Amino acid sequence: MTSGDGSAPVESTRLTAVADGTGLQFGWDADARIEVRSLGTEVVIEANAAGLRTLAGHLLVLAGDGVPDGTHLHLEDGNGLEDGSVGLVLERDDDE
């Protein structure tokens, strides 16, 4: 899923995850580059156009009908994010 010199996928990649029996398809656009940095009281998500489309797609999957509360996706340094990034968790929370 990643290239040898960085963590961005080298081609479109799909990951199927199962949450409460629901199959979820998360995709990565070709050449996606996503970096997450913590600056104390702020978090910066820096991405190229393919990376922004990838993040938008992840959020749309989590927002989909029938996706259970608490379903989440972990993105980490070397696993969907650029080297040196802090971890990012995208989680659905329908509680008010």
Short mmCIF file of N, CA and C in Angstrom, two decimals:
data_model
loop_
_atom_site.label_atom_id
_atom_site.label_comp_id
_atom_site.label_asym_id
_atom_site.label_seq_id
_atom_site.Cartn_x
_atom_site.Cartn_y
_atom_site.Cartn_z
N MET A 1 0.80 -1.18 0.00
CA MET A 1 0.00 0.00 0.00
C MET A 1 0.85 1.26 0.00
N THR A 2 2.07 1.17 0.43
CA THR A 2 2.91 2.36 0.47
C THR A 2 4.12 2.18 -0.40
N SER A 3 4.71 3.32 -0.78
CA SER A 3 5.94 3.26 -1.55
C SER A 3 7.10 3.00 -0.61
N GLY A 4 8.23 2.65 -1.15
CA GLY A 4 9.37 2.34 -0.32
C GLY A 4 10.00 3.54 0.35
N ASP A 5 9.91 4.73 -0.25
CA ASP A 5 10.59 5.89 0.31
C ASP A 5 9.68 6.81 1.12
N GLY A 6 8.41 6.56 1.22
CA GLY A 6 7.47 7.38 1.98
C GLY A 6 6.27 6.54 2.33
N SER A 7 5.24 7.17 2.81
CA SER A 7 4.08 6.37 3.21
C SER A 7 2.88 6.59 2.31
N ALA A 8 3.00 7.43 1.29
CA ALA A 8 1.87 7.66 0.39
C ALA A 8 1.68 6.45 -0.52
N PRO A 9 0.45 6.02 -0.71
CA PRO A 9 0.20 4.90 -1.61
C PRO A 9 0.71 5.20 -3.02
N VAL A 10 1.22 4.19 -3.69
CA VAL A 10 1.77 4.39 -5.02
C VAL A 10 0.70 4.29 -6.09
N GLU A 11 -0.45 3.76 -5.78
CA GLU A 11 -1.56 3.69 -6.72
C GLU A 11 -2.84 3.65 -5.91
N SER A 12 -3.96 3.74 -6.59
CA SER A 12 -5.22 3.68 -5.86
C SER A 12 -5.29 2.38 -5.08
N THR A 13 -5.63 2.50 -3.83
CA THR A 13 -5.65 1.36 -2.92
C THR A 13 -6.99 1.34 -2.20
N ARG A 14 -7.52 0.18 -1.97
CA ARG A 14 -8.78 0.03 -1.23
C ARG A 14 -8.52 -0.86 -0.03
N LEU A 15 -9.14 -0.49 1.07
CA LEU A 15 -9.09 -1.27 2.30
C LEU A 15 -10.52 -1.56 2.71
N THR A 16 -10.83 -2.82 2.93
CA THR A 16 -12.15 -3.19 3.42
C THR A 16 -12.06 -3.48 4.89
N ALA A 17 -12.87 -2.79 5.67
CA ALA A 17 -12.93 -3.01 7.12
C ALA A 17 -14.35 -3.42 7.46
N VAL A 18 -14.48 -4.26 8.48
CA VAL A 18 -15.80 -4.72 8.90
C VAL A 18 -16.07 -4.18 10.29
N ALA A 19 -17.21 -3.49 10.45
CA ALA A 19 -17.64 -2.97 11.75
C ALA A 19 -19.07 -3.43 11.98
N ASP A 20 -19.28 -4.21 13.02
CA ASP A 20 -20.61 -4.76 13.33
C ASP A 20 -21.25 -5.41 12.11
N GLY A 21 -20.47 -6.15 11.36
CA GLY A 21 -20.98 -6.87 10.20
C GLY A 21 -21.13 -6.02 8.95
N THR A 22 -20.82 -4.74 9.02
CA THR A 22 -20.92 -3.84 7.87
C THR A 22 -19.55 -3.71 7.22
N GLY A 23 -19.46 -4.04 5.93
CA GLY A 23 -18.20 -3.89 5.21
C GLY A 23 -18.02 -2.46 4.75
N LEU A 24 -16.91 -1.85 5.10
CA LEU A 24 -16.63 -0.47 4.72
C LEU A 24 -15.42 -0.44 3.80
N GLN A 25 -15.51 0.31 2.71
CA GLN A 25 -14.42 0.43 1.75
C GLN A 25 -13.75 1.79 1.88
N PHE A 26 -12.50 1.81 2.32
CA PHE A 26 -11.72 3.04 2.40
C PHE A 26 -10.73 3.02 1.25
N GLY A 27 -10.68 4.12 0.49
CA GLY A 27 -9.79 4.17 -0.66
C GLY A 27 -8.76 5.28 -0.55
N TRP A 28 -7.62 5.07 -1.17
CA TRP A 28 -6.56 6.06 -1.25
C TRP A 28 -6.36 6.41 -2.72
N ASP A 29 -6.43 7.71 -3.05
CA ASP A 29 -6.13 8.16 -4.41
C ASP A 29 -4.65 7.95 -4.71
N ALA A 30 -4.36 7.71 -5.97
CA ALA A 30 -2.96 7.59 -6.38
C ALA A 30 -2.22 8.87 -6.02
N ASP A 31 -1.02 8.72 -5.55
CA ASP A 31 -0.14 9.84 -5.21
C ASP A 31 -0.63 10.69 -4.04
N ALA A 32 -1.54 10.16 -3.21
CA ALA A 32 -2.01 10.91 -2.05
C ALA A 32 -0.87 11.15 -1.08
N ARG A 33 -0.78 12.38 -0.59
CA ARG A 33 0.21 12.74 0.41
C ARG A 33 -0.52 13.48 1.52
N ILE A 34 -0.46 12.93 2.73
CA ILE A 34 -1.14 13.52 3.88
C ILE A 34 -0.15 13.57 5.04
N GLU A 35 0.01 14.76 5.62
CA GLU A 35 0.87 14.92 6.78
C GLU A 35 0.06 15.58 7.89
N VAL A 36 0.20 15.07 9.10
CA VAL A 36 -0.50 15.63 10.26
C VAL A 36 0.55 16.05 11.28
N ARG A 37 0.46 17.33 11.71
CA ARG A 37 1.40 17.87 12.69
C ARG A 37 0.63 18.47 13.85
N SER A 38 1.16 18.31 15.04
CA SER A 38 0.61 18.92 16.23
C SER A 38 1.45 20.13 16.58
N LEU A 39 0.79 21.29 16.71
CA LEU A 39 1.48 22.52 17.05
C LEU A 39 1.01 23.04 18.40
N GLY A 40 0.93 22.16 19.37
CA GLY A 40 0.47 22.55 20.70
C GLY A 40 -1.05 22.60 20.77
N THR A 41 -1.61 23.79 20.53
CA THR A 41 -3.06 23.95 20.62
C THR A 41 -3.76 23.80 19.27
N GLU A 42 -2.99 23.51 18.23
CA GLU A 42 -3.56 23.34 16.89
C GLU A 42 -3.03 22.06 16.26
N VAL A 43 -3.85 21.49 15.39
CA VAL A 43 -3.43 20.36 14.57
C VAL A 43 -3.48 20.82 13.12
N VAL A 44 -2.43 20.57 12.38
CA VAL A 44 -2.37 20.93 10.97
C VAL A 44 -2.43 19.65 10.15
N ILE A 45 -3.39 19.60 9.24
CA ILE A 45 -3.47 18.51 8.27
C ILE A 45 -3.09 19.13 6.93
N GLU A 46 -1.94 18.72 6.42
CA GLU A 46 -1.42 19.25 5.16
C GLU A 46 -1.47 18.12 4.14
N ALA A 47 -2.08 18.39 3.00
CA ALA A 47 -2.23 17.34 2.00
C ALA A 47 -2.26 17.93 0.61
N ASN A 48 -1.82 17.13 -0.36
CA ASN A 48 -1.97 17.54 -1.75
C ASN A 48 -3.42 17.25 -2.17
N ALA A 49 -3.78 17.58 -3.40
CA ALA A 49 -5.16 17.40 -3.86
C ALA A 49 -5.61 15.94 -3.72
N ALA A 50 -4.76 15.00 -4.09
CA ALA A 50 -5.12 13.58 -3.97
C ALA A 50 -5.32 13.20 -2.51
N GLY A 51 -4.50 13.75 -1.62
CA GLY A 51 -4.64 13.48 -0.19
C GLY A 51 -5.93 14.04 0.37
N LEU A 52 -6.29 15.25 -0.06
CA LEU A 52 -7.56 15.84 0.39
C LEU A 52 -8.76 15.03 -0.09
N ARG A 53 -8.71 14.55 -1.34
CA ARG A 53 -9.79 13.69 -1.85
C ARG A 53 -9.86 12.40 -1.04
N THR A 54 -8.70 11.86 -0.68
CA THR A 54 -8.65 10.63 0.10
C THR A 54 -9.29 10.84 1.47
N LEU A 55 -8.92 11.92 2.16
CA LEU A 55 -9.52 12.21 3.47
C LEU A 55 -11.02 12.43 3.36
N ALA A 56 -11.44 13.17 2.34
CA ALA A 56 -12.87 13.41 2.13
C ALA A 56 -13.61 12.09 1.92
N GLY A 57 -13.01 11.20 1.16
CA GLY A 57 -13.62 9.88 0.95
C GLY A 57 -13.74 9.09 2.23
N HIS A 58 -12.70 9.13 3.08
CA HIS A 58 -12.75 8.42 4.36
C HIS A 58 -13.90 8.95 5.21
N LEU A 59 -14.04 10.28 5.25
CA LEU A 59 -15.11 10.89 6.04
C LEU A 59 -16.49 10.52 5.49
N LEU A 60 -16.62 10.48 4.17
CA LEU A 60 -17.91 10.09 3.58
C LEU A 60 -18.26 8.64 3.89
N VAL A 61 -17.26 7.77 3.90
CA VAL A 61 -17.51 6.37 4.27
C VAL A 61 -18.04 6.31 5.70
N LEU A 62 -17.38 7.01 6.62
CA LEU A 62 -17.80 6.99 8.02
C LEU A 62 -19.18 7.62 8.21
N ALA A 63 -19.55 8.58 7.35
CA ALA A 63 -20.85 9.25 7.45
C ALA A 63 -21.97 8.47 6.77
N GLY A 64 -21.65 7.37 6.15
CA GLY A 64 -22.63 6.61 5.38
C GLY A 64 -23.74 6.00 6.23
N ASP A 65 -24.88 5.78 5.57
CA ASP A 65 -26.01 5.12 6.22
C ASP A 65 -25.62 3.74 6.72
N GLY A 66 -26.04 3.42 7.92
CA GLY A 66 -25.81 2.10 8.48
C GLY A 66 -24.45 1.90 9.12
N VAL A 67 -23.59 2.92 9.08
CA VAL A 67 -22.29 2.79 9.73
C VAL A 67 -22.49 2.97 11.23
N PRO A 68 -22.09 1.99 12.02
CA PRO A 68 -22.34 2.05 13.47
C PRO A 68 -21.56 3.14 14.19
N ASP A 69 -22.17 3.66 15.23
CA ASP A 69 -21.52 4.62 16.12
C ASP A 69 -20.23 4.00 16.65
N GLY A 70 -19.18 4.79 16.71
CA GLY A 70 -17.90 4.29 17.22
C GLY A 70 -16.97 3.72 16.17
N THR A 71 -17.47 3.56 14.93
CA THR A 71 -16.61 3.07 13.86
C THR A 71 -15.52 4.11 13.61
N HIS A 72 -14.29 3.64 13.45
CA HIS A 72 -13.17 4.57 13.30
C HIS A 72 -12.09 3.99 12.40
N LEU A 73 -11.23 4.90 11.96
CA LEU A 73 -10.11 4.55 11.10
C LEU A 73 -8.87 5.23 11.67
N HIS A 74 -7.81 4.45 11.89
CA HIS A 74 -6.54 4.98 12.38
C HIS A 74 -5.61 5.22 11.20
N LEU A 75 -5.09 6.43 11.11
CA LEU A 75 -4.05 6.76 10.14
C LEU A 75 -2.82 7.13 10.94
N GLU A 76 -1.67 6.58 10.55
CA GLU A 76 -0.45 6.77 11.33
C GLU A 76 0.75 6.96 10.42
N ASP A 77 1.83 7.43 11.00
CA ASP A 77 3.12 7.54 10.33
C ASP A 77 3.42 6.19 9.69
N GLY A 78 3.60 6.16 8.39
CA GLY A 78 3.91 4.92 7.70
C GLY A 78 2.69 4.06 7.38
N ASN A 79 1.50 4.49 7.79
CA ASN A 79 0.27 3.74 7.52
C ASN A 79 -0.80 4.74 7.08
N GLY A 80 -0.61 5.32 5.89
CA GLY A 80 -1.56 6.28 5.34
C GLY A 80 -1.12 7.72 5.48
N LEU A 81 -0.16 8.00 6.36
CA LEU A 81 0.33 9.36 6.55
C LEU A 81 1.82 9.42 6.24
N GLU A 82 2.29 10.61 5.93
CA GLU A 82 3.71 10.82 5.65
C GLU A 82 4.55 10.51 6.89
N ASP A 83 5.79 10.13 6.66
CA ASP A 83 6.73 9.89 7.75
C ASP A 83 6.84 11.13 8.63
N GLY A 84 6.86 10.94 9.94
CA GLY A 84 6.97 12.04 10.88
C GLY A 84 5.63 12.61 11.33
N SER A 85 4.53 12.12 10.74
CA SER A 85 3.20 12.61 11.12
C SER A 85 2.79 12.09 12.48
N VAL A 86 1.96 12.85 13.17
CA VAL A 86 1.31 12.34 14.38
C VAL A 86 0.08 11.55 13.94
N GLY A 87 -0.34 10.61 14.76
CA GLY A 87 -1.49 9.78 14.42
C GLY A 87 -2.77 10.59 14.31
N LEU A 88 -3.67 10.11 13.46
CA LEU A 88 -4.97 10.74 13.26
C LEU A 88 -6.03 9.64 13.31
N VAL A 89 -7.05 9.84 14.13
CA VAL A 89 -8.16 8.89 14.21
C VAL A 89 -9.41 9.61 13.72
N LEU A 90 -10.06 9.03 12.73
CA LEU A 90 -11.35 9.53 12.25
C LEU A 90 -12.41 8.62 12.83
N GLU A 91 -13.34 9.16 13.61
CA GLU A 91 -14.31 8.32 14.31
C GLU A 91 -15.71 8.90 14.20
N ARG A 92 -16.67 8.03 13.97
CA ARG A 92 -18.07 8.43 13.95
C ARG A 92 -18.59 8.41 15.38
N ASP A 93 -19.29 9.49 15.76
CA ASP A 93 -19.86 9.61 17.08
C ASP A 93 -21.22 10.26 16.95
N ASP A 94 -22.28 9.47 17.04
CA ASP A 94 -23.64 9.98 16.88
C ASP A 94 -24.28 10.39 18.19
N ASP A 95 -23.57 10.23 19.31
CA ASP A 95 -24.11 10.67 20.60
C ASP A 95 -24.21 12.18 20.63
N GLU A 96 -25.26 12.66 21.29
CA GLU A 96 -25.44 14.11 21.38
C GLU A 96 -24.90 14.63 22.67
#
